[in-house]
Short mmCIF file of C-alpha atoms and ligand atoms in Angstrom, two decimals:
data_model
loop_
_atom_site.label_atom_id
_atom_site.label_comp_id
_atom_site.label_asym_id
_atom_site.label_seq_id
_atom_site.Cartn_x
_atom_site.Cartn_y
_atom_site.Cartn_z
CA MET A 308 0.00 0.00 0.00
CA LYS A 309 1.29 3.45 -0.88
CA PHE A 310 1.37 6.05 1.89
CA PHE A 311 0.53 9.64 1.01
CA ILE A 312 0.64 12.42 3.58
CA ASP A 313 -2.46 14.60 3.66
CA THR A 314 -1.15 18.08 4.44
CA ALA A 315 0.23 21.27 2.96
CA ASN A 316 2.62 21.73 5.91
CA LEU A 317 6.15 21.69 4.48
CA ALA A 318 7.82 20.77 7.81
CA GLN A 319 5.58 17.72 8.17
CA ILE A 320 6.10 16.74 4.54
CA LYS A 321 9.90 16.95 5.08
CA GLU A 322 9.63 14.86 8.26
CA ALA A 323 7.55 12.21 6.47
CA GLN A 324 9.90 12.17 3.49
CA ALA A 325 12.90 11.75 5.81
CA LEU A 326 11.22 8.71 7.37
CA GLY A 327 11.45 7.13 3.92
CA VAL A 328 7.99 5.58 3.78
CA VAL A 329 6.03 8.32 2.06
CA ASP A 330 5.03 7.91 -1.57
CA GLY A 331 3.26 11.20 -2.21
CA VAL A 332 1.21 14.10 -0.90
CA THR A 333 -2.44 15.09 -1.11
CA THR A 334 -3.67 18.61 -0.48
CA ASN A 335 -6.96 20.43 -0.75
CA PRO A 336 -8.04 24.08 -0.47
CA SER A 337 -8.80 23.66 3.25
CA LEU A 338 -5.33 22.25 3.96
CA MET A 339 -3.74 25.14 2.02
CA ALA A 340 -5.80 27.69 3.98
CA LYS A 341 -4.79 25.99 7.25
CA GLU A 342 -1.14 26.76 6.42
CA GLY A 343 -2.03 30.37 5.53
CA ILE A 344 -1.28 29.82 1.83
CA THR A 345 -3.65 32.13 -0.04
CA GLY A 346 -3.76 33.70 -3.49
CA LYS A 347 -3.33 31.82 -6.77
CA ASP A 348 0.40 32.55 -7.21
CA ASN A 349 1.32 31.54 -3.66
CA ILE A 350 -0.70 28.36 -3.96
CA LEU A 351 1.02 27.40 -7.23
CA LYS A 352 4.46 28.13 -5.71
CA HIS A 353 3.55 26.00 -2.71
CA TYR A 354 2.73 23.03 -4.95
CA VAL A 355 6.16 23.33 -6.57
CA ALA A 356 7.79 23.50 -3.12
CA ILE A 357 5.97 20.29 -2.14
CA CYS A 358 7.06 18.55 -5.38
CA ASN A 359 10.65 19.51 -4.62
CA ILE A 360 10.49 17.75 -1.23
CA VAL A 361 8.83 14.44 -2.13
CA ASP A 362 9.59 11.94 -4.89
CA GLY A 363 6.01 10.81 -5.61
CA ASP A 364 2.65 12.11 -6.76
CA VAL A 365 1.31 15.42 -5.46
CA SER A 366 -2.44 16.01 -5.80
CA ALA A 367 -3.34 19.62 -6.56
CA GLU A 368 -7.03 20.56 -6.50
CA VAL A 369 -8.91 22.82 -8.89
CA ILE A 370 -11.26 25.46 -7.51
CA ALA A 371 -13.47 25.78 -10.61
CA THR A 372 -16.71 23.81 -10.68
CA ASP A 373 -17.40 24.12 -14.42
CA PHE A 374 -15.76 22.05 -17.17
CA GLU A 375 -13.95 24.92 -18.91
CA GLY A 376 -12.65 26.32 -15.63
CA MET A 377 -11.46 22.89 -14.47
CA VAL A 378 -9.64 22.34 -17.77
CA ARG A 379 -7.98 25.76 -17.55
CA GLU A 380 -6.90 25.34 -13.92
CA GLY A 381 -5.99 21.66 -14.30
CA GLU A 382 -3.74 22.33 -17.30
CA ALA A 383 -1.95 25.08 -15.38
CA LEU A 384 -1.49 22.74 -12.40
CA ALA A 385 -0.22 19.87 -14.58
CA ASP A 386 2.27 22.22 -16.26
CA LEU A 387 3.78 23.11 -12.88
CA HIS A 388 5.63 19.84 -12.34
CA PRO A 389 5.57 16.24 -13.67
CA GLN A 390 4.62 14.95 -10.19
CA ILE A 391 1.34 16.87 -10.12
CA VAL A 392 -1.91 14.89 -10.27
CA VAL A 393 -4.95 17.08 -10.98
CA LYS A 394 -7.58 16.72 -8.27
CA LEU A 395 -11.17 17.16 -9.45
CA PRO A 396 -14.45 17.14 -7.51
CA MET A 397 -16.89 14.27 -8.02
CA ILE A 398 -19.54 16.21 -9.97
CA ALA A 399 -20.69 15.85 -13.58
CA ASP A 400 -18.27 18.46 -14.92
CA GLY A 401 -15.52 16.84 -12.86
CA ILE A 402 -16.14 13.51 -14.60
CA LYS A 403 -16.12 15.25 -18.00
CA ALA A 404 -12.85 16.96 -17.12
CA CYS A 405 -11.44 13.66 -15.84
CA LYS A 406 -12.07 12.04 -19.23
CA TYR A 407 -10.57 15.08 -20.97
CA PHE A 408 -7.37 14.98 -18.90
CA THR A 409 -7.04 11.20 -19.04
CA ASP A 410 -7.29 11.27 -22.85
CA LYS A 411 -4.44 13.80 -22.82
CA GLY A 412 -2.28 11.63 -20.54
CA ILE A 413 -2.71 13.95 -17.53
CA ARG A 414 -3.32 12.03 -14.32
CA VAL A 415 -6.43 12.74 -12.22
CA ASN A 416 -7.49 12.14 -8.63
CA MET A 417 -11.29 12.23 -8.24
CA THR A 418 -12.07 13.64 -4.80
CA LEU A 419 -15.07 13.94 -2.46
CA VAL A 420 -16.17 10.39 -3.25
CA PHE A 421 -18.76 8.97 -0.85
CA SER A 422 -20.40 6.11 -2.76
CA ALA A 423 -19.55 3.03 -4.83
CA GLY A 424 -21.51 4.49 -7.76
CA GLN A 425 -19.33 7.59 -7.77
CA ALA A 426 -16.22 5.40 -7.69
CA LEU A 427 -17.52 3.38 -10.65
CA LEU A 428 -17.97 6.58 -12.67
CA ALA A 429 -14.45 7.73 -11.74
CA ALA A 430 -13.00 4.45 -13.02
CA LYS A 431 -15.01 4.64 -16.25
CA ALA A 432 -13.69 8.19 -16.81
CA GLY A 433 -10.13 6.83 -16.46
CA ALA A 434 -9.14 8.41 -13.14
CA THR A 435 -5.69 7.45 -11.88
CA TYR A 436 -6.94 7.70 -8.29
CA VAL A 437 -10.35 7.70 -6.63
CA SER A 438 -10.56 9.24 -3.16
CA PRO A 439 -13.30 7.85 -0.90
CA PHE A 440 -13.44 9.95 2.29
CA ILE A 441 -13.74 7.32 4.99
CA GLY A 442 -13.45 9.56 8.06
CA ARG A 443 -16.24 11.86 6.90
CA LEU A 444 -18.53 8.85 6.36
CA ASP A 445 -17.70 7.61 9.87
CA ASP A 446 -18.57 11.13 11.11
CA ILE A 447 -22.16 10.62 9.94
CA SER A 448 -22.53 7.09 11.35
CA THR A 449 -21.86 5.39 8.02
CA ASP A 450 -19.13 2.75 7.74
CA GLY A 451 -16.35 4.37 5.70
CA LEU A 452 -14.34 1.15 5.52
CA ASN A 453 -17.32 -0.66 3.98
CA LEU A 454 -17.08 1.74 1.05
CA ILE A 455 -13.44 0.70 0.53
CA SER A 456 -14.55 -2.97 0.38
CA GLU A 457 -17.33 -2.18 -2.10
CA ILE A 458 -15.03 -0.26 -4.41
CA ARG A 459 -12.33 -2.98 -4.18
CA LEU A 460 -14.90 -5.61 -5.22
CA ILE A 461 -16.21 -3.57 -8.14
CA TYR A 462 -12.77 -2.61 -9.43
CA ASP A 463 -11.54 -6.20 -9.16
CA ASN A 464 -14.64 -7.51 -10.97
CA TYR A 465 -13.77 -5.45 -14.03
CA GLU A 466 -10.00 -5.07 -13.58
CA TYR A 467 -10.23 -1.29 -13.45
CA GLU A 468 -6.77 0.20 -13.02
CA THR A 469 -7.95 3.22 -11.03
CA GLU A 470 -6.20 3.13 -7.66
CA ILE A 471 -8.29 3.31 -4.50
CA LEU A 472 -6.86 6.18 -2.46
CA ALA A 473 -8.44 5.96 0.98
CA ALA A 474 -8.78 9.59 2.10
CA SER A 475 -9.98 11.36 5.21
CA VAL A 476 -7.98 8.79 7.15
CA ARG A 477 -7.87 9.94 10.75
CA HIS A 478 -5.94 7.33 12.79
CA THR A 479 -3.78 4.23 12.76
CA MET A 480 -6.65 1.72 12.71
CA HIS A 481 -7.99 3.33 9.55
CA ILE A 482 -4.59 2.70 7.94
CA ILE A 483 -4.41 -0.93 9.10
CA ASP A 484 -8.01 -1.67 8.07
CA CYS A 485 -7.47 -0.05 4.66
CA ALA A 486 -4.40 -2.26 4.18
CA LYS A 487 -6.44 -5.37 5.10
CA LEU A 488 -9.18 -4.39 2.65
CA GLY A 489 -6.77 -3.84 -0.21
CA ALA A 490 -6.82 -0.06 -0.66
CA ASP A 491 -3.99 0.82 -3.06
CA VAL A 492 -3.10 4.02 -1.25
CA MET A 493 -3.99 5.74 1.97
CA THR A 494 -3.58 9.43 2.67
CA GLY A 495 -3.53 10.61 6.25
CA PRO A 496 -1.95 12.99 8.71
CA LEU A 497 1.63 12.50 9.91
CA SER A 498 0.27 11.67 13.39
CA ALA A 499 -1.54 8.60 12.02
CA ILE A 500 1.56 7.41 10.17
CA MET A 501 3.80 7.91 13.23
CA GLY A 502 1.17 6.19 15.38
CA LEU A 503 1.91 2.94 13.53
CA LEU A 504 5.32 2.92 15.20
CA LYS A 505 4.06 2.85 18.75
CA HIS A 506 4.12 -0.26 20.90
CA PRO A 507 4.93 -0.34 24.63
CA LEU A 508 6.64 -3.74 24.31
CA THR A 509 9.06 -2.23 21.77
CA ASP A 510 9.97 0.54 24.24
CA ILE A 511 10.23 -1.86 27.20
CA GLY A 512 12.27 -4.37 25.17
CA LEU A 513 14.66 -1.70 23.91
CA ALA A 514 15.18 -0.30 27.42
CA GLN A 515 15.94 -3.83 28.65
CA PHE A 516 18.42 -4.53 25.84
CA LEU A 517 20.27 -1.26 26.52
CA SER A 518 20.38 -1.85 30.27
CA ASP A 519 21.66 -5.42 29.81
CA TYR A 520 24.31 -4.17 27.38
CA LYS A 521 25.47 -1.59 29.94
CA LYS A 522 25.81 -4.29 32.65
CA GLY A 523 28.33 -6.20 30.53
CA ASN A 524 30.29 -3.17 29.22
O1 G3P B 367 -7.86 13.52 2.04
C1 G3P B 367 -9.05 14.18 2.31
C2 G3P B 367 -8.91 14.92 3.55
O2 G3P B 367 -8.12 16.04 3.43
C3 G3P B 367 -10.16 15.20 4.28
O3 G3P B 367 -9.87 14.83 5.56
O4 G3P B 367 -10.13 14.81 7.96
O5 G3P B 367 -10.94 16.79 6.61
O6 G3P B 367 -12.14 14.62 6.52
P1 G3P B 367 -10.84 15.29 6.73
#
């Protein structure tokens, strides 16, 4: 499973990259705003800065909600850097734009996906990634992980190549469950990735090894 980090915070992206287990970055307008990155030029520069830190794919989201606007913005984003994947919202014009970009060889991540039907449309439009938001489904008492299973089944039935990018991942168990269910990618905060490291028996065992070493040296 690929690990993407879901943030626009450069320090966190550097920390994740240094750990050596991060395969890409996802961002969205809310994550950009959270870092105080505003204005079109600053946002574009920020995407380039992110691409210069990580080796893998960097999802950059359009703001337009009409086909022409999405094409204009998406082409500008794709021109920024070869690592950019254009992120489009799961609406009719987003699907049209997905097909347009895919036909041109520009990779797309379809975002704000909350149902298996939406994921099926994304695959038919040739999306590179589909992003089901599991945490937001859990927030409204709907099983987000069940959506990952449904999409996995459908994509496997027809051998769709679109990668399932589990998004809105909030904690370590989301990551582990997504891995069990066969999500291709998960994107989450650095805290969830670092949380995978934690085990008290590791800490206790290490302390014991070091203390035993000191006794003999
Ligand atoms: O990857 C999608 C993500 O940014 C949304 O996460 O936690 O705001 O639902 P969240």
